[in-house]
PDB file of C-alpha atoms and ligand atoms in Angstrom:
ATOM      1  CA  UNK A  13     -56.726  35.686 -10.318  1.00 50.00           C
ATOM      2  CA  UNK A  14     -58.651  32.727 -11.814  1.00 53.00           C
ATOM      3  CA  UNK A  15     -59.959  29.869  -9.652  1.00 49.00           C
ATOM      4  CA  UNK A  16     -57.345  27.566 -11.178  1.00 49.00           C
ATOM      5  CA  UNK A  17     -54.462  29.984 -10.423  1.00 48.00           C
ATOM      6  CA  UNK A  18     -55.673  30.223  -6.806  1.00 49.00           C
ATOM      7  CA  UNK A  19     -55.452  26.464  -6.456  1.00 45.00           C
ATOM      8  CA  UNK A  20     -51.891  26.400  -7.732  1.00 54.00           C
ATOM      9  CA  UNK A  21     -50.744  29.355  -5.610  1.00 52.00           C
ATOM     10  CA  UNK A  22     -51.834  28.039  -2.216  1.00 51.00           C
ATOM     11  CA  UNK A  23     -49.492  26.047   0.048  1.00 57.00           C
ATOM     12  CA  UNK A  24     -45.800  26.926   0.347  1.00 64.00           C
ATOM     13  CA  UNK A  25     -43.408  24.017   0.696  1.00 62.00           C
ATOM     14  CA  UNK A  26     -40.079  24.370   2.472  1.00 62.00           C
ATOM     15  CA  UNK A  27     -37.238  22.252   1.238  1.00 60.00           C
ATOM     16  CA  UNK A  28     -35.070  20.430   3.764  1.00 59.00           C
ATOM     17  CA  UNK A  29     -31.406  21.199   3.191  1.00 57.00           C
ATOM     18  CA  UNK A  30     -29.212  18.346   2.048  1.00 60.00           C
ATOM     19  CA  UNK A  31     -25.593  18.385   3.161  1.00 63.00           C
ATOM     20  CA  UNK A  32     -24.070  18.144  -0.304  1.00 66.00           C
ATOM     21  CA  UNK A  33     -26.521  20.437  -2.098  1.00 64.00           C
ATOM     22  CA  UNK A  34     -25.177  23.903  -2.927  1.00 66.00           C
ATOM     23  CA  UNK A  35     -27.293  26.790  -1.605  1.00 69.00           C
ATOM     24  CA  UNK A  36     -27.943  27.952  -5.197  1.00 68.00           C
ATOM     25  CA  UNK A  37     -29.390  24.508  -6.033  1.00 74.00           C
ATOM     26  CA  UNK A  38     -31.511  24.585  -2.878  1.00 75.00           C
ATOM     27  CA  UNK A  39     -32.829  28.028  -3.874  1.00 72.00           C
ATOM     28  CA  UNK A  40     -33.622  26.740  -7.384  1.00 70.00           C
ATOM     29  CA  UNK A  41     -35.420  23.662  -6.045  1.00 73.00           C
ATOM     30  CA  UNK A  42     -37.312  25.726  -3.479  1.00 74.00           C
ATOM     31  CA  UNK A  43     -38.479  28.079  -6.229  1.00 72.00           C
ATOM     32  CA  UNK A  44     -39.488  25.155  -8.471  1.00 73.00           C
ATOM     33  CA  UNK A  45     -41.620  23.414  -5.870  1.00 74.00           C
ATOM     34  CA  UNK A  46     -43.391  26.647  -4.917  1.00 81.00           C
ATOM     35  CA  UNK A  47     -43.911  27.905  -8.460  1.00 88.00           C
ATOM     36  CA  UNK A  48     -47.629  27.835  -9.392  1.00 92.00           C
ATOM     37  CA  UNK A  49     -46.808  27.419 -13.084  1.00 94.00           C
ATOM     38  CA  UNK A  50     -44.571  24.399 -12.354  1.00 93.00           C
ATOM     39  CA  UNK A  51     -47.459  22.843 -10.447  1.00 92.00           C
ATOM     40  CA  UNK A  52     -49.943  23.715 -13.158  1.00 94.00           C
ATOM     41  CA  UNK A  53     -47.626  22.286 -15.844  1.00 94.00           C
ATOM     42  CA  UNK A  54     -47.314  19.042 -13.891  1.00 93.00           C
ATOM     43  CA  UNK A  55     -51.063  18.830 -13.308  1.00 94.00           C
ATOM     44  CA  UNK A  56     -51.879  19.517 -16.953  1.00 94.00           C
ATOM     45  CA  UNK A  57     -49.156  17.290 -18.407  1.00 93.00           C
ATOM     46  CA  UNK A  58     -47.154  20.101 -20.071  1.00 95.00           C
ATOM     47  CA  UNK A  59     -43.500  19.513 -20.885  1.00 94.00           C
ATOM     48  CA  UNK A  60     -42.485  22.684 -19.018  1.00 95.00           C
ATOM     49  CA  UNK A  61     -43.904  25.791 -17.356  1.00 96.00           C
ATOM     50  CA  UNK A  62     -42.762  27.764 -20.436  1.00 97.00           C
ATOM     51  CA  UNK A  63     -46.012  26.645 -22.107  1.00 98.00           C
ATOM     52  CA  UNK A  64     -47.899  29.328 -20.159  1.00 98.00           C
ATOM     53  CA  UNK A  65     -45.679  32.091 -21.532  1.00 98.00           C
ATOM     54  CA  UNK A  66     -46.714  31.444 -25.138  1.00 98.00           C
ATOM     55  CA  UNK A  67     -50.332  30.790 -24.086  1.00 98.00           C
ATOM     56  CA  UNK A  68     -50.400  34.218 -22.387  1.00 98.00           C
ATOM     57  CA  UNK A  69     -48.683  35.877 -25.354  1.00 98.00           C
ATOM     58  CA  UNK A  70     -51.279  34.306 -27.669  1.00 98.00           C
ATOM     59  CA  UNK A  71     -54.111  35.351 -25.391  1.00 98.00           C
ATOM     60  CA  UNK A  72     -52.939  38.961 -25.568  1.00 98.00           C
ATOM     61  CA  UNK A  73     -51.818  39.218 -29.209  1.00 98.00           C
ATOM     62  CA  UNK A  74     -53.644  36.359 -31.005  1.00 97.00           C
ATOM     63  CA  UNK A  75     -50.519  35.191 -32.784  1.00 98.00           C
ATOM     64  CA  UNK A  76     -51.985  31.838 -33.870  1.00 98.00           C
ATOM     65  CA  UNK A  77     -54.834  31.607 -36.351  1.00 96.00           C
ATOM     66  CA  UNK A  78     -56.596  28.441 -37.383  1.00 94.00           C
ATOM     67  CA  UNK A  79     -54.297  26.532 -39.732  1.00 96.00           C
ATOM     68  CA  UNK A  80     -51.220  28.739 -39.080  1.00 97.00           C
ATOM     69  CA  UNK A  81     -47.879  27.110 -39.848  1.00 98.00           C
ATOM     70  CA  UNK A  82     -45.222  27.615 -37.186  1.00 98.00           C
ATOM     71  CA  UNK A  83     -41.423  27.488 -37.065  1.00 98.00           C
ATOM     72  CA  UNK A  84     -40.344  27.052 -33.421  1.00 98.00           C
ATOM     73  CA  UNK A  85     -36.652  27.889 -32.823  1.00 98.00           C
ATOM     74  CA  UNK A  86     -34.995  26.641 -29.639  1.00 98.00           C
ATOM     75  CA  UNK A  87     -37.959  24.359 -29.062  1.00 98.00           C
ATOM     76  CA  UNK A  88     -36.772  21.729 -26.539  1.00 98.00           C
ATOM     77  CA  UNK A  89     -38.301  20.228 -24.455  1.00 97.00           C
ATOM     78  CA  UNK A  90     -41.272  21.169 -26.636  1.00 98.00           C
ATOM     79  CA  UNK A  91     -43.976  22.884 -24.621  1.00 98.00           C
ATOM     80  CA  UNK A  92     -44.286  25.816 -27.080  1.00 98.00           C
ATOM     81  CA  UNK A  93     -44.446  23.311 -29.941  1.00 98.00           C
ATOM     82  CA  UNK A  94     -47.337  21.503 -28.267  1.00 97.00           C
ATOM     83  CA  UNK A  95     -49.180  24.797 -27.747  1.00 98.00           C
ATOM     84  CA  UNK A  96     -48.569  25.710 -31.410  1.00 98.00           C
ATOM     85  CA  UNK A  97     -50.068  22.398 -32.516  1.00 97.00           C
ATOM     86  CA  UNK A  98     -53.130  22.837 -30.291  1.00 96.00           C
ATOM     87  CA  UNK A  99     -53.740  26.492 -31.135  1.00 97.00           C
ATOM     88  CA  UNK A 100     -52.532  26.810 -34.734  1.00 96.00           C
ATOM     89  CA  UNK A 101     -52.904  23.352 -36.174  1.00 88.00           C
ATOM     90  CA  UNK A 102     -50.917  23.891 -39.398  1.00 95.00           C
ATOM     91  CA  UNK A 103     -47.462  22.523 -40.250  1.00 97.00           C
ATOM     92  CA  UNK A 104     -45.176  22.861 -37.200  1.00 98.00           C
ATOM     93  CA  UNK A 105     -41.397  22.547 -37.431  1.00 98.00           C
ATOM     94  CA  UNK A 106     -39.498  22.482 -34.119  1.00 98.00           C
ATOM     95  CA  UNK A 107     -35.730  23.012 -34.102  1.00 98.00           C
ATOM     96  CA  UNK A 108     -33.262  22.611 -31.255  1.00 98.00           C
ATOM     97  CA  UNK A 109     -29.606  21.792 -30.768  1.00 97.00           C
ATOM     98  CA  UNK A 110     -30.741  19.234 -28.161  1.00 97.00           C
ATOM     99  CA  UNK A 111     -32.603  15.978 -28.670  1.00 97.00           C
ATOM    100  CA  UNK A 112     -36.359  16.274 -28.311  1.00 97.00           C
ATOM    101  CA  UNK A 113     -38.922  13.574 -27.644  1.00 96.00           C
ATOM    102  CA  UNK A 114     -41.379  13.116 -30.500  1.00 97.00           C
ATOM    103  CA  UNK A 115     -44.422  15.345 -30.603  1.00 96.00           C
ATOM    104  CA  UNK A 116     -47.450  14.130 -32.454  1.00 95.00           C
ATOM    105  CA  UNK A 117     -48.006  16.164 -35.665  1.00 95.00           C
ATOM    106  CA  UNK A 118     -44.736  18.156 -35.369  1.00 97.00           C
ATOM    107  CA  UNK A 119     -41.599  17.732 -37.452  1.00 97.00           C
ATOM    108  CA  UNK A 120     -38.510  17.859 -35.245  1.00 98.00           C
ATOM    109  CA  UNK A 121     -35.085  18.925 -36.475  1.00 98.00           C
ATOM    110  CA  UNK A 122     -31.955  18.627 -34.360  1.00 98.00           C
ATOM    111  CA  UNK A 123     -29.629  21.424 -35.489  1.00 98.00           C
ATOM    112  CA  UNK A 124     -27.457  24.231 -34.219  1.00 97.00           C
ATOM    113  CA  UNK A 125     -29.183  27.350 -35.492  1.00 98.00           C
ATOM    114  CA  UNK A 126     -25.911  29.241 -35.317  1.00 97.00           C
ATOM    115  CA  UNK A 127     -24.605  27.028 -38.139  1.00 97.00           C
ATOM    116  CA  UNK A 128     -25.317  28.422 -41.584  1.00 95.00           C
ATOM    117  CA  UNK A 129     -26.318  24.939 -42.838  1.00 97.00           C
ATOM    118  CA  UNK A 130     -29.400  25.113 -40.628  1.00 98.00           C
ATOM    119  CA  UNK A 131     -31.036  27.639 -43.002  1.00 97.00           C
ATOM    120  CA  UNK A 132     -30.736  25.018 -45.784  1.00 97.00           C
ATOM    121  CA  UNK A 133     -32.004  22.204 -43.557  1.00 98.00           C
ATOM    122  CA  UNK A 134     -35.107  24.206 -42.611  1.00 98.00           C
ATOM    123  CA  UNK A 135     -35.640  25.176 -46.228  1.00 97.00           C
ATOM    124  CA  UNK A 136     -35.684  21.515 -47.221  1.00 97.00           C
ATOM    125  CA  UNK A 137     -38.247  20.600 -44.558  1.00 97.00           C
ATOM    126  CA  UNK A 138     -40.523  23.621 -44.964  1.00 95.00           C
ATOM    127  CA  UNK A 139     -43.452  23.005 -47.281  1.00 86.00           C
ATOM    128  CA  UNK A 140     -43.744  26.757 -47.838  1.00 96.00           C
ATOM    129  CA  UNK A 141     -43.002  29.872 -45.783  1.00 98.00           C
ATOM    130  CA  UNK A 142     -44.440  30.092 -42.260  1.00 98.00           C
ATOM    131  CA  UNK A 143     -47.213  32.212 -40.748  1.00 98.00           C
ATOM    132  CA  UNK A 144     -45.445  32.389 -37.377  1.00 98.00           C
ATOM    133  CA  UNK A 145     -41.797  32.170 -36.286  1.00 98.00           C
ATOM    134  CA  UNK A 146     -41.188  31.713 -32.555  1.00 98.00           C
ATOM    135  CA  UNK A 147     -37.896  31.843 -30.714  1.00 98.00           C
ATOM    136  CA  UNK A 148     -37.478  31.032 -27.051  1.00 98.00           C
ATOM    137  CA  UNK A 149     -33.774  30.334 -27.670  1.00 97.00           C
ATOM    138  CA  UNK A 150     -31.603  30.844 -24.617  1.00 93.00           C
ATOM    139  CA  UNK A 151     -27.944  30.270 -23.970  1.00 87.00           C
ATOM    140  CA  UNK A 152     -27.151  28.649 -20.640  1.00 83.00           C
ATOM    141  CA  UNK A 153     -26.760  31.537 -18.191  1.00 78.00           C
ATOM    142  CA  UNK A 154     -23.385  32.293 -16.617  1.00 81.00           C
ATOM    143  CA  UNK A 155     -24.687  34.564 -13.832  1.00 78.00           C
ATOM    144  CA  UNK A 156     -22.577  37.363 -15.309  1.00 83.00           C
ATOM    145  CA  UNK A 157     -25.265  39.899 -16.266  1.00 78.00           C
ATOM    146  CA  UNK A 158     -23.708  41.530 -19.312  1.00 82.00           C
ATOM    147  CA  UNK A 159     -22.363  38.243 -20.753  1.00 86.00           C
ATOM    148  CA  UNK A 160     -25.820  36.653 -20.445  1.00 82.00           C
ATOM    149  CA  UNK A 161     -27.402  39.716 -22.000  1.00 84.00           C
ATOM    150  CA  UNK A 162     -25.035  39.707 -24.980  1.00 88.00           C
ATOM    151  CA  UNK A 163     -25.492  35.964 -25.600  1.00 89.00           C
ATOM    152  CA  UNK A 164     -29.292  36.094 -25.428  1.00 89.00           C
ATOM    153  CA  UNK A 165     -29.293  39.176 -27.618  1.00 90.00           C
ATOM    154  CA  UNK A 166     -27.162  37.415 -30.225  1.00 93.00           C
ATOM    155  CA  UNK A 167     -29.680  34.548 -30.291  1.00 95.00           C
ATOM    156  CA  UNK A 168     -32.598  36.984 -30.708  1.00 96.00           C
ATOM    157  CA  UNK A 169     -30.785  38.648 -33.612  1.00 95.00           C
ATOM    158  CA  UNK A 170     -30.104  35.243 -35.143  1.00 97.00           C
ATOM    159  CA  UNK A 171     -33.782  34.312 -34.753  1.00 98.00           C
ATOM    160  CA  UNK A 172     -34.783  37.532 -36.521  1.00 97.00           C
ATOM    161  CA  UNK A 173     -32.704  36.432 -39.537  1.00 97.00           C
ATOM    162  CA  UNK A 174     -34.652  33.166 -39.661  1.00 98.00           C
ATOM    163  CA  UNK A 175     -37.920  35.101 -39.323  1.00 98.00           C
ATOM    164  CA  UNK A 176     -37.030  37.412 -42.196  1.00 98.00           C
ATOM    165  CA  UNK A 177     -36.010  34.452 -44.384  1.00 98.00           C
ATOM    166  CA  UNK A 178     -38.893  32.146 -43.542  1.00 98.00           C
ATOM    167  CA  UNK A 179     -41.991  34.268 -42.815  1.00 98.00           C
ATOM    168  CA  UNK A 180     -44.837  34.840 -45.248  1.00 98.00           C
ATOM    169  CA  UNK A 181     -45.818  38.490 -45.779  1.00 98.00           C
ATOM    170  CA  UNK A 182     -48.199  39.431 -42.963  1.00 98.00           C
ATOM    171  CA  UNK A 183     -46.524  36.879 -40.646  1.00 98.00           C
ATOM    172  CA  UNK A 184     -45.696  37.167 -36.945  1.00 98.00           C
ATOM    173  CA  UNK A 185     -42.368  36.822 -35.141  1.00 98.00           C
ATOM    174  CA  UNK A 186     -42.122  36.373 -31.377  1.00 98.00           C
ATOM    175  CA  UNK A 187     -38.747  36.225 -29.660  1.00 97.00           C
ATOM    176  CA  UNK A 188     -37.254  36.197 -26.191  1.00 96.00           C
ATOM    177  CA  UNK A 189     -35.001  39.198 -25.403  1.00 94.00           C
ATOM    178  CA  UNK A 190     -33.394  40.413 -22.194  1.00 88.00           C
ATOM    179  CA  UNK A 191     -34.400  43.726 -20.600  1.00 83.00           C
ATOM    180  CA  UNK A 192     -31.700  46.213 -19.685  1.00 71.00           C
ATOM    181  CA  UNK A 193     -28.942  47.254 -22.031  1.00 60.00           C
ATOM    182  CA  UNK A 194     -29.710  48.060 -25.616  1.00 58.00           C
ATOM    183  CA  UNK A 195     -31.099  46.014 -28.410  1.00 73.00           C
ATOM    184  CA  UNK A 196     -31.310  48.928 -30.798  1.00 83.00           C
ATOM    185  CA  UNK A 197     -29.977  47.090 -33.851  1.00 88.00           C
ATOM    186  CA  UNK A 198     -32.537  44.351 -33.437  1.00 93.00           C
ATOM    187  CA  UNK A 199     -35.361  46.855 -32.928  1.00 93.00           C
ATOM    188  CA  UNK A 200     -34.311  48.901 -35.934  1.00 94.00           C
ATOM    189  CA  UNK A 201     -34.164  45.801 -38.104  1.00 95.00           C
ATOM    190  CA  UNK A 202     -37.594  44.672 -36.917  1.00 96.00           C
ATOM    191  CA  UNK A 203     -39.058  48.149 -37.475  1.00 96.00           C
ATOM    192  CA  UNK A 204     -37.809  48.010 -41.065  1.00 97.00           C
ATOM    193  CA  UNK A 205     -39.373  44.614 -41.646  1.00 98.00           C
ATOM    194  CA  UNK A 206     -42.599  44.591 -39.588  1.00 98.00           C
ATOM    195  CA  UNK A 207     -45.462  47.051 -39.276  1.00 98.00           C
ATOM    196  CA  UNK A 208     -46.160  46.561 -35.539  1.00 98.00           C
ATOM    197  CA  UNK A 209     -43.792  45.763 -32.650  1.00 97.00           C
ATOM    198  CA  UNK A 210     -44.666  45.237 -28.999  1.00 96.00           C
ATOM    199  CA  UNK A 211     -42.736  44.281 -25.869  1.00 95.00           C
ATOM    200  CA  UNK A 212     -44.575  41.994 -23.458  1.00 97.00           C
ATOM    201  CA  UNK A 213     -43.592  40.141 -20.290  1.00 97.00           C
ATOM    202  CA  UNK A 214     -46.200  37.442 -19.643  1.00 98.00           C
ATOM    203  CA  UNK A 215     -47.136  36.692 -16.030  1.00 97.00           C
ATOM    204  CA  UNK A 216     -45.549  33.234 -16.413  1.00 97.00           C
ATOM    205  CA  UNK A 217     -42.131  34.856 -17.023  1.00 96.00           C
ATOM    206  CA  UNK A 218     -40.495  35.007 -13.615  1.00 93.00           C
ATOM    207  CA  UNK A 219     -40.510  38.480 -12.063  1.00 90.00           C
ATOM    208  CA  UNK A 220     -36.810  38.379 -11.183  1.00 87.00           C
ATOM    209  CA  UNK A 221     -35.790  37.277 -14.682  1.00 89.00           C
ATOM    210  CA  UNK A 222     -34.610  39.890 -17.193  1.00 89.00           C
ATOM    211  CA  UNK A 223     -36.415  37.963 -19.924  1.00 93.00           C
ATOM    212  CA  UNK A 224     -39.187  39.600 -21.885  1.00 95.00           C
ATOM    213  CA  UNK A 225     -40.672  39.013 -25.348  1.00 97.00           C
ATOM    214  CA  UNK A 226     -40.824  41.024 -28.550  1.00 96.00           C
ATOM    215  CA  UNK A 227     -43.840  40.449 -30.753  1.00 98.00           C
ATOM    216  CA  UNK A 228     -43.394  41.744 -34.307  1.00 98.00           C
ATOM    217  CA  UNK A 229     -46.468  41.554 -36.534  1.00 98.00           C
ATOM    218  CA  UNK A 230     -47.392  42.153 -40.147  1.00 98.00           C
ATOM    219  CA  UNK A 231     -44.132  41.151 -41.806  1.00 98.00           C
ATOM    220  CA  UNK A 232     -43.622  43.370 -44.829  1.00 98.00           C
ATOM    221  CA  UNK A 233     -42.099  40.552 -46.892  1.00 94.00           C
TER     222      UNK A 233
HETATM  223  C1  LIG B 303     -35.808  28.060 -22.722  1.00 78.29           C
HETATM  224  S1  LIG B 303     -35.467  26.681 -23.726  1.00 78.29           S
HETATM  225  C2  LIG B 303     -36.864  26.604 -24.767  1.00 78.29           C
HETATM  226  C3  LIG B 303     -38.092  26.094 -24.088  1.00 78.29           C
HETATM  227  C4  LIG B 303     -39.217  25.824 -25.076  1.00 78.29           C
HETATM  228  N1  LIG B 303     -39.778  27.049 -25.607  1.00 78.29           N
HETATM  229  C5  LIG B 303     -40.332  25.035 -24.444  1.00 78.29           C
HETATM  230  O1  LIG B 303     -41.376  25.620 -24.213  1.00 78.29           O
HETATM  231  O2  LIG B 303     -40.173  23.838 -24.193  1.00 78.29           O
HETATM  232  C6  LIG B 303     -34.225  27.313 -24.788  1.00 78.29           C
HETATM  233  C7  LIG B 303     -33.758  26.347 -25.844  1.00 78.29           C
HETATM  234  O3  LIG B 303     -32.905  27.034 -26.772  1.00 78.29           O
HETATM  235  C8  LIG B 303     -32.031  26.061 -27.295  1.00 78.29           C
HETATM  236  N2  LIG B 303     -30.903  26.670 -28.018  1.00 78.29           N
HETATM  237  C9  LIG B 303     -29.983  27.531 -27.524  1.00 78.29           C
HETATM  238  N3  LIG B 303     -29.063  27.816 -28.470  1.00 78.29           N
HETATM  239  C10 LIG B 303     -29.420  27.130 -29.593  1.00 78.29           C
HETATM  240  C11 LIG B 303     -28.842  27.004 -30.888  1.00 78.29           C
HETATM  241  N4  LIG B 303     -27.726  27.644 -31.233  1.00 78.29           N
HETATM  242  N5  LIG B 303     -29.457  26.202 -31.794  1.00 78.29           N
HETATM  243  C12 LIG B 303     -30.587  25.537 -31.450  1.00 78.29           C
HETATM  244  N6  LIG B 303     -31.180  25.609 -30.244  1.00 78.29           N
HETATM  245  C13 LIG B 303     -30.594  26.396 -29.315  1.00 78.29           C
HETATM  246  C14 LIG B 303     -31.604  25.291 -26.064  1.00 78.29           C
HETATM  247  O4  LIG B 303     -31.058  24.047 -26.407  1.00 78.29           O
HETATM  248  C15 LIG B 303     -32.906  25.203 -25.285  1.00 78.29           C
HETATM  249  O5  LIG B 303     -33.541  23.975 -25.489  1.00 78.29           O
END
């Protein structure tokens, strides 16, 4: 554990219960205030703790090269976009169905990626194809395991269509998927289109969460 991580992991805070707060909200708040990555994100001015997931993925797989262009799908509030700008430095296009605050040097598009028009909108904004396509897209969770799995899986499959349409040959695609259950169709499709595929759960991805990431490299084009 690095010196910095030690600092953020130290004291545990206990939340006082409020009469009208549901126990699930109390649990969520308790987890937030004791989460070292939440603290680190606050201390370092990141938009969310999710920043450390893509930083750790990049540290392991070197997905960003100097000057890489990046398409970031499901980008709000924008912490992956900020990391992409710092680490890649090429053209960065961030897309989300939600509003996003401006990010210096990124182009932001508000669009529902499930709508077919979004392919055309991205095409208009893209200067050329991208070196990297990221997707951290997530549907709001219902708590019903298989429903959440199916919805997240559908978003990962959708993201893979964008990657196949918008990546340069040799490009990299990184997407969130859920562990458990199958994602055979997605894997088969990626195997047909990329030379190397890895699964990786960064330390910043919560242990209890079924989320993990697929990193597909060397797009065949
Ligand atoms: C976990 S958040 C992304 C966090 C982001 N990577 C960051 O670091 O700030 C998931 C995002 O996916 C977006 N999303 C889900 N479905 C979408 C869709 N159909 N079109 C566009 N964005 C979508 C949500 O609005 C949400 O902002």
